[in-house]
Short mmCIF file of C-alpha atoms in Angstrom, two decimals:
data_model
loop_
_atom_site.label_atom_id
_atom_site.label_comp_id
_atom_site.label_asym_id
_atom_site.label_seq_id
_atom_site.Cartn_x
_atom_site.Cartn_y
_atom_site.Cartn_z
CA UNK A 1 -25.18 -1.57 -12.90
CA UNK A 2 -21.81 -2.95 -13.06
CA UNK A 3 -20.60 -1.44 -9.75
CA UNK A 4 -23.95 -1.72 -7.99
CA UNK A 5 -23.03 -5.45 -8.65
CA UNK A 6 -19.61 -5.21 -7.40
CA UNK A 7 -20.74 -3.65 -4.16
CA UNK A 8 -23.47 -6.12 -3.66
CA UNK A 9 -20.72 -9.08 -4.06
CA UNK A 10 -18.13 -7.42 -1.69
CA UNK A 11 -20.71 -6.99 0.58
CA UNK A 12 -21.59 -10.71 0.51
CA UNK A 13 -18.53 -11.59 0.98
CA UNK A 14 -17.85 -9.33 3.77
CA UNK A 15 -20.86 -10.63 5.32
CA UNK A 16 -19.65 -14.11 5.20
CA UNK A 17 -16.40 -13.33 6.31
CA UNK A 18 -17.96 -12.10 9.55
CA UNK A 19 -20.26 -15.13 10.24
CA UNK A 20 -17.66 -17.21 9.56
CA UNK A 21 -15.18 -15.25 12.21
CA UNK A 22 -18.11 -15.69 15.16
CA UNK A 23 -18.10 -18.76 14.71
CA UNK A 24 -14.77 -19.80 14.23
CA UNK A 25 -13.85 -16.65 16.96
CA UNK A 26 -11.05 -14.09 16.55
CA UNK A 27 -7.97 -16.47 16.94
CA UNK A 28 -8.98 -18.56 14.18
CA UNK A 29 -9.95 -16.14 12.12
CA UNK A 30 -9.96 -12.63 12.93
CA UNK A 31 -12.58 -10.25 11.65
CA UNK A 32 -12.39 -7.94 8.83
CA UNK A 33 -11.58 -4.38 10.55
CA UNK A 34 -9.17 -6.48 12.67
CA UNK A 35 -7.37 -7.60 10.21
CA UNK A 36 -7.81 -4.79 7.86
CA UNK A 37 -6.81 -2.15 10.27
CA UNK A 38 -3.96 -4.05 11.55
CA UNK A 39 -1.94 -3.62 8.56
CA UNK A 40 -3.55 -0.46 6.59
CA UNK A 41 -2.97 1.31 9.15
CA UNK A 42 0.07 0.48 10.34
CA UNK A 43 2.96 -0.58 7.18
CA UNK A 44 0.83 0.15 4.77
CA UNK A 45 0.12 4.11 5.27
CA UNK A 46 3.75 4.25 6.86
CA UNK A 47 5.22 2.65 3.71
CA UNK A 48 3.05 4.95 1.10
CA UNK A 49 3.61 8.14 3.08
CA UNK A 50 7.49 7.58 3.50
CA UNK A 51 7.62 6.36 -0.29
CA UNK A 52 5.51 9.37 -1.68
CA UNK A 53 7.99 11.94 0.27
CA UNK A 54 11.27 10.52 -1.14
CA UNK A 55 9.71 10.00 -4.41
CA UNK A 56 8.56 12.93 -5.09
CA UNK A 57 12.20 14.56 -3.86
CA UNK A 58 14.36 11.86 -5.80
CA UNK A 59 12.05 12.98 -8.76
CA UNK A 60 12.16 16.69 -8.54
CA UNK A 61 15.61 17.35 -7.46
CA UNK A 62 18.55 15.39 -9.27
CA UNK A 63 21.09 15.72 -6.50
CA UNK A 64 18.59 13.83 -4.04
CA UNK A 65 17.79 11.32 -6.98
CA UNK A 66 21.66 10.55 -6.95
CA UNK A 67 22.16 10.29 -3.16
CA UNK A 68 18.87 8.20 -3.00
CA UNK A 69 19.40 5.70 -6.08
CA UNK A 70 21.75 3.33 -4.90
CA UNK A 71 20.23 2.84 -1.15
CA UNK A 72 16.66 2.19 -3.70
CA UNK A 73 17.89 -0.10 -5.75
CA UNK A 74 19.68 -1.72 -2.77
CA UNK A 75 16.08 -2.13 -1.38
CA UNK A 76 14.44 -3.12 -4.51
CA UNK A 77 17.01 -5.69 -4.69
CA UNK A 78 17.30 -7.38 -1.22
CA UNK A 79 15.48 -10.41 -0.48
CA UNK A 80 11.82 -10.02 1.57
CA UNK A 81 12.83 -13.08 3.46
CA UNK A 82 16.49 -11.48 4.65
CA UNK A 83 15.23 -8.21 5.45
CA UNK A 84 12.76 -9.98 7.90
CA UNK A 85 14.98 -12.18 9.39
CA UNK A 86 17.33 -9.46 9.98
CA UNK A 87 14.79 -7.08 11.53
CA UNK A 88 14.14 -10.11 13.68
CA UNK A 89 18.02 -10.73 15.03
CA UNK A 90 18.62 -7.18 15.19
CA UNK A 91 15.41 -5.84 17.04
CA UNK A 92 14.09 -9.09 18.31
CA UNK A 93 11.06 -10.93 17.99
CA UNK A 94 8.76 -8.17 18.56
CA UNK A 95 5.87 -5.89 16.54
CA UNK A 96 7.93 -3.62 16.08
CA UNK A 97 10.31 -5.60 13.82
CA UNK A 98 7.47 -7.09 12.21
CA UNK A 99 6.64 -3.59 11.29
CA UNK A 100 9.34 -2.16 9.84
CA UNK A 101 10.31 -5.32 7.69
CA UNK A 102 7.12 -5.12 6.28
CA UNK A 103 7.74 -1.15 5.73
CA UNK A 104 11.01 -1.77 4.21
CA UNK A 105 9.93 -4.11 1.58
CA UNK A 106 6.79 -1.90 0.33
CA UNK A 107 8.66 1.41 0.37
CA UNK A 108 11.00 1.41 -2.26
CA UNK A 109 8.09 0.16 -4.94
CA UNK A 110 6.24 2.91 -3.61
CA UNK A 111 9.31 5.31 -3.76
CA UNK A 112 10.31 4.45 -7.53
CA UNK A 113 6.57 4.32 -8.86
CA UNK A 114 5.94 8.21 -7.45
CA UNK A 115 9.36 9.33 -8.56
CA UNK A 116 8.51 8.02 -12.24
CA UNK A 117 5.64 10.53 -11.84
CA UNK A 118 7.11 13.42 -10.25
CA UNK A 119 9.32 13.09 -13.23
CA UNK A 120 6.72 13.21 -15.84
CA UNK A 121 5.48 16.49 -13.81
CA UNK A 122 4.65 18.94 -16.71
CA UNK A 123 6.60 21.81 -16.05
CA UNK A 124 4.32 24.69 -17.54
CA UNK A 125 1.89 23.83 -15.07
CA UNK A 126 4.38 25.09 -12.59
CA UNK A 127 5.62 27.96 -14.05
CA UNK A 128 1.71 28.60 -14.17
CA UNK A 129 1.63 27.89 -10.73
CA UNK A 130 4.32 30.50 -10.34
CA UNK A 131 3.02 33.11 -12.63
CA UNK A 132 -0.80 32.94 -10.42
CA UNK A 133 1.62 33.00 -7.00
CA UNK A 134 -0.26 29.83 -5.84
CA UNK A 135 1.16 28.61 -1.90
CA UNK A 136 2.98 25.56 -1.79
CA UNK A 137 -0.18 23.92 -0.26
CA UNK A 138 -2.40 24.69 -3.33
CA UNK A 139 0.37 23.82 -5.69
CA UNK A 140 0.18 20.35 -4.44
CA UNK A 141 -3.67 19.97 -4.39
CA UNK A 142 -4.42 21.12 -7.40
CA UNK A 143 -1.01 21.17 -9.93
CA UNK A 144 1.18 18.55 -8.44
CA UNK A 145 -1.51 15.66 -7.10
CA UNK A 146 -3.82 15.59 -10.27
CA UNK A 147 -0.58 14.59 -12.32
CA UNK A 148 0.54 12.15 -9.56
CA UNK A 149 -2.75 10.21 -8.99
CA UNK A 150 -2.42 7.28 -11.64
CA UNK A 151 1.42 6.62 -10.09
CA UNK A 152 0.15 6.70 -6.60
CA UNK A 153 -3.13 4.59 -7.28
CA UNK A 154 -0.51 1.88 -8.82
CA UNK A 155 1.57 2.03 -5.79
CA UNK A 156 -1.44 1.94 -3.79
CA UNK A 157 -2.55 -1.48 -6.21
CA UNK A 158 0.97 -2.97 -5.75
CA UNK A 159 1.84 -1.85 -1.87
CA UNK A 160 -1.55 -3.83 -0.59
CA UNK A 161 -0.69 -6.60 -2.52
CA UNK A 162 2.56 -6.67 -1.70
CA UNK A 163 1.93 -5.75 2.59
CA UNK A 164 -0.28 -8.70 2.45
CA UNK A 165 2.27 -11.14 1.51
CA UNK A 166 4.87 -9.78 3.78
CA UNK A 167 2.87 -9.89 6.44
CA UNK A 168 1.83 -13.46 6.36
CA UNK A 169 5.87 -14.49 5.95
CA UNK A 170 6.55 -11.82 9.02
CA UNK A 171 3.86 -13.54 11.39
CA UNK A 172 4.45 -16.92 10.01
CA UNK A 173 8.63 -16.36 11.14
CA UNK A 174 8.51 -14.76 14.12
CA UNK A 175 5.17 -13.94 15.48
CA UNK A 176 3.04 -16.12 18.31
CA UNK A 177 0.02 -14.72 16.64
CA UNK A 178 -1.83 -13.78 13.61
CA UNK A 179 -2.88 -14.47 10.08
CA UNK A 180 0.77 -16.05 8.90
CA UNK A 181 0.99 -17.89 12.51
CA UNK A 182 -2.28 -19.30 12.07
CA UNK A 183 -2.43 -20.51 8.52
CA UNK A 184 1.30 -22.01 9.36
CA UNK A 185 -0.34 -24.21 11.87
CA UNK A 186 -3.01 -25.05 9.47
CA UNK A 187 -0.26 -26.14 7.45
CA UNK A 188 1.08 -28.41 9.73
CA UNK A 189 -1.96 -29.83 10.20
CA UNK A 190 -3.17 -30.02 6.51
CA UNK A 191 -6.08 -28.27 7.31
CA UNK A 192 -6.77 -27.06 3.70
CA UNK A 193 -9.95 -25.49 4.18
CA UNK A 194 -8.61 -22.73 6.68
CA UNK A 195 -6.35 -22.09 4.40
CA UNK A 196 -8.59 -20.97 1.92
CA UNK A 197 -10.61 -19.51 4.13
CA UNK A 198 -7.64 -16.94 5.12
CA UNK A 199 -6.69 -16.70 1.41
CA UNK A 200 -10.31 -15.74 1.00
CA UNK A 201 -10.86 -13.32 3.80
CA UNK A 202 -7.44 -11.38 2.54
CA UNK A 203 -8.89 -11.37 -1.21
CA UNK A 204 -12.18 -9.62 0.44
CA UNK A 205 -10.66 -6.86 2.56
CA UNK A 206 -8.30 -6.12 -1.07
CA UNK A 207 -11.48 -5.55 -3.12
CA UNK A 208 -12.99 -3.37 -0.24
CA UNK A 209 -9.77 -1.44 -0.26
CA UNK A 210 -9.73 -1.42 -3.63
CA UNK A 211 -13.14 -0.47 -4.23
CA UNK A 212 -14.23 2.23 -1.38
CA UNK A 213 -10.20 3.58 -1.11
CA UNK A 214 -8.29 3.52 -4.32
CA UNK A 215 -10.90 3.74 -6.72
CA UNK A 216 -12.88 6.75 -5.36
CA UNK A 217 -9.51 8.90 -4.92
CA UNK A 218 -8.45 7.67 -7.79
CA UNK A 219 -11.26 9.52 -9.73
CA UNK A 220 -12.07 12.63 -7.63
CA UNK A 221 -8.20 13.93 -8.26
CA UNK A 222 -8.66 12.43 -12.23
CA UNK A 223 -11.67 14.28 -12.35
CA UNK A 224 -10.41 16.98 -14.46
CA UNK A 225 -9.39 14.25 -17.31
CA UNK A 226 -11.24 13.70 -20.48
CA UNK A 227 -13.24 10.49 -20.16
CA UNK A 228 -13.24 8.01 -22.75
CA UNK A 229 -16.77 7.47 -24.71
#
């Protein structure tokens, strides 16, 4: 009931969303896929993928974890805003910088949360692994992923919220375009209710996310947990 309920208010609000971007048309406020595609597919999965990879190294193999540390906490440590307006002097104005400020920021969040779980890896389960002579593929799917879906739903939770936010400062710095450019000149215009109107069409496309993304993977590769009563 719950979740049927859930659904039927995302959907509502997706709805909405869409009415409200015909009529308003894409510069004012882009659609949903347009604006959920945009950066899903683009910092977001590049972020997570790059993150998972060097987390799941700097966890497993101490030498890498030692190399690795000091560049992360680097990372974790620099300002959002001067990483952006570096990319910007150094590769110019263009997507591309946009892009790999916004990577920059989300990875190392996404690197320390999966190396916390590659560490917690229970090692019997890979000496079982060993012992049944199962292929590096198979050892992932079904020994190593299992343990590492809570950590990688979290980074999952914290990258999108985090990718948003970037994103808005990126476009709102150096962009001629978008979601940051456009509630900037709603800004100077005091033009509150656009404003929350973008606030409100970013809130949607999280609890879509959310909802048909992290929450579905999140319990097929848990599925071999104990639920609660």
């Amino acid at each position: 009931m719950n979740a049927a309920l859930r659904l039927l208010s995302i959907a509502l609000l997706l709805a909405l969303w869409v009415a409200a971007s015909r009529l308003a048309g894409p510069r004012l406020l882009p659609d949903p896929e347009a604006v959920g595609l945009a950066i899903v597919a683009e910092a977001f999965v590049i972020a997570m993928v790059l993150g998972t990879l060097l987390g799941l190294a700097m966890g497993r193999r101490r030498l890498v974890d030692r190399i690795g540390d000091p560049w992360l906490v680097l990372l974790l440590n620099l300002p959002a805003l001067v990483i952006i307006v570096l990319a910007y002097i150094w590769a110019g104005l263009t997507e591309t910088a946009a892009l790999a400020a916004v990577v920059l920021n989300k990875l190392p969040l996404a690197t320390v949360t999966v190396r916390e779980g590659a560490r917690a890896l229970d090692l019997n389960l890979d000496e079982m692994a060993q012992v049944f002579r199962m292929s590096r593929w198979k050892r992932f799917r079904h020994v190593v992923l299992p343990q590492l879906s809570p950590y990688l739903a979290a980074a999952s939770r914290s990258g999108l919220s985090l990718v948003w936010k970037i994103v808005l400062i990126v476009e709102l710095l150096g962009r001629p375009n978008g979601v940051g450019f456009e509630i900037g000149t709603a800004f100077q215009l005091f033009d509150v209710t656009k404003i929350l109107a973008y606030a409100l069409a970013f809130v949607a496309v999280m609890l879509a996310i959310e909802t048909f993304v992290v929450q579905p993977f999140e319990r097929y590769v848990s599925r071999w947990r104990p639920r609660p009563a």
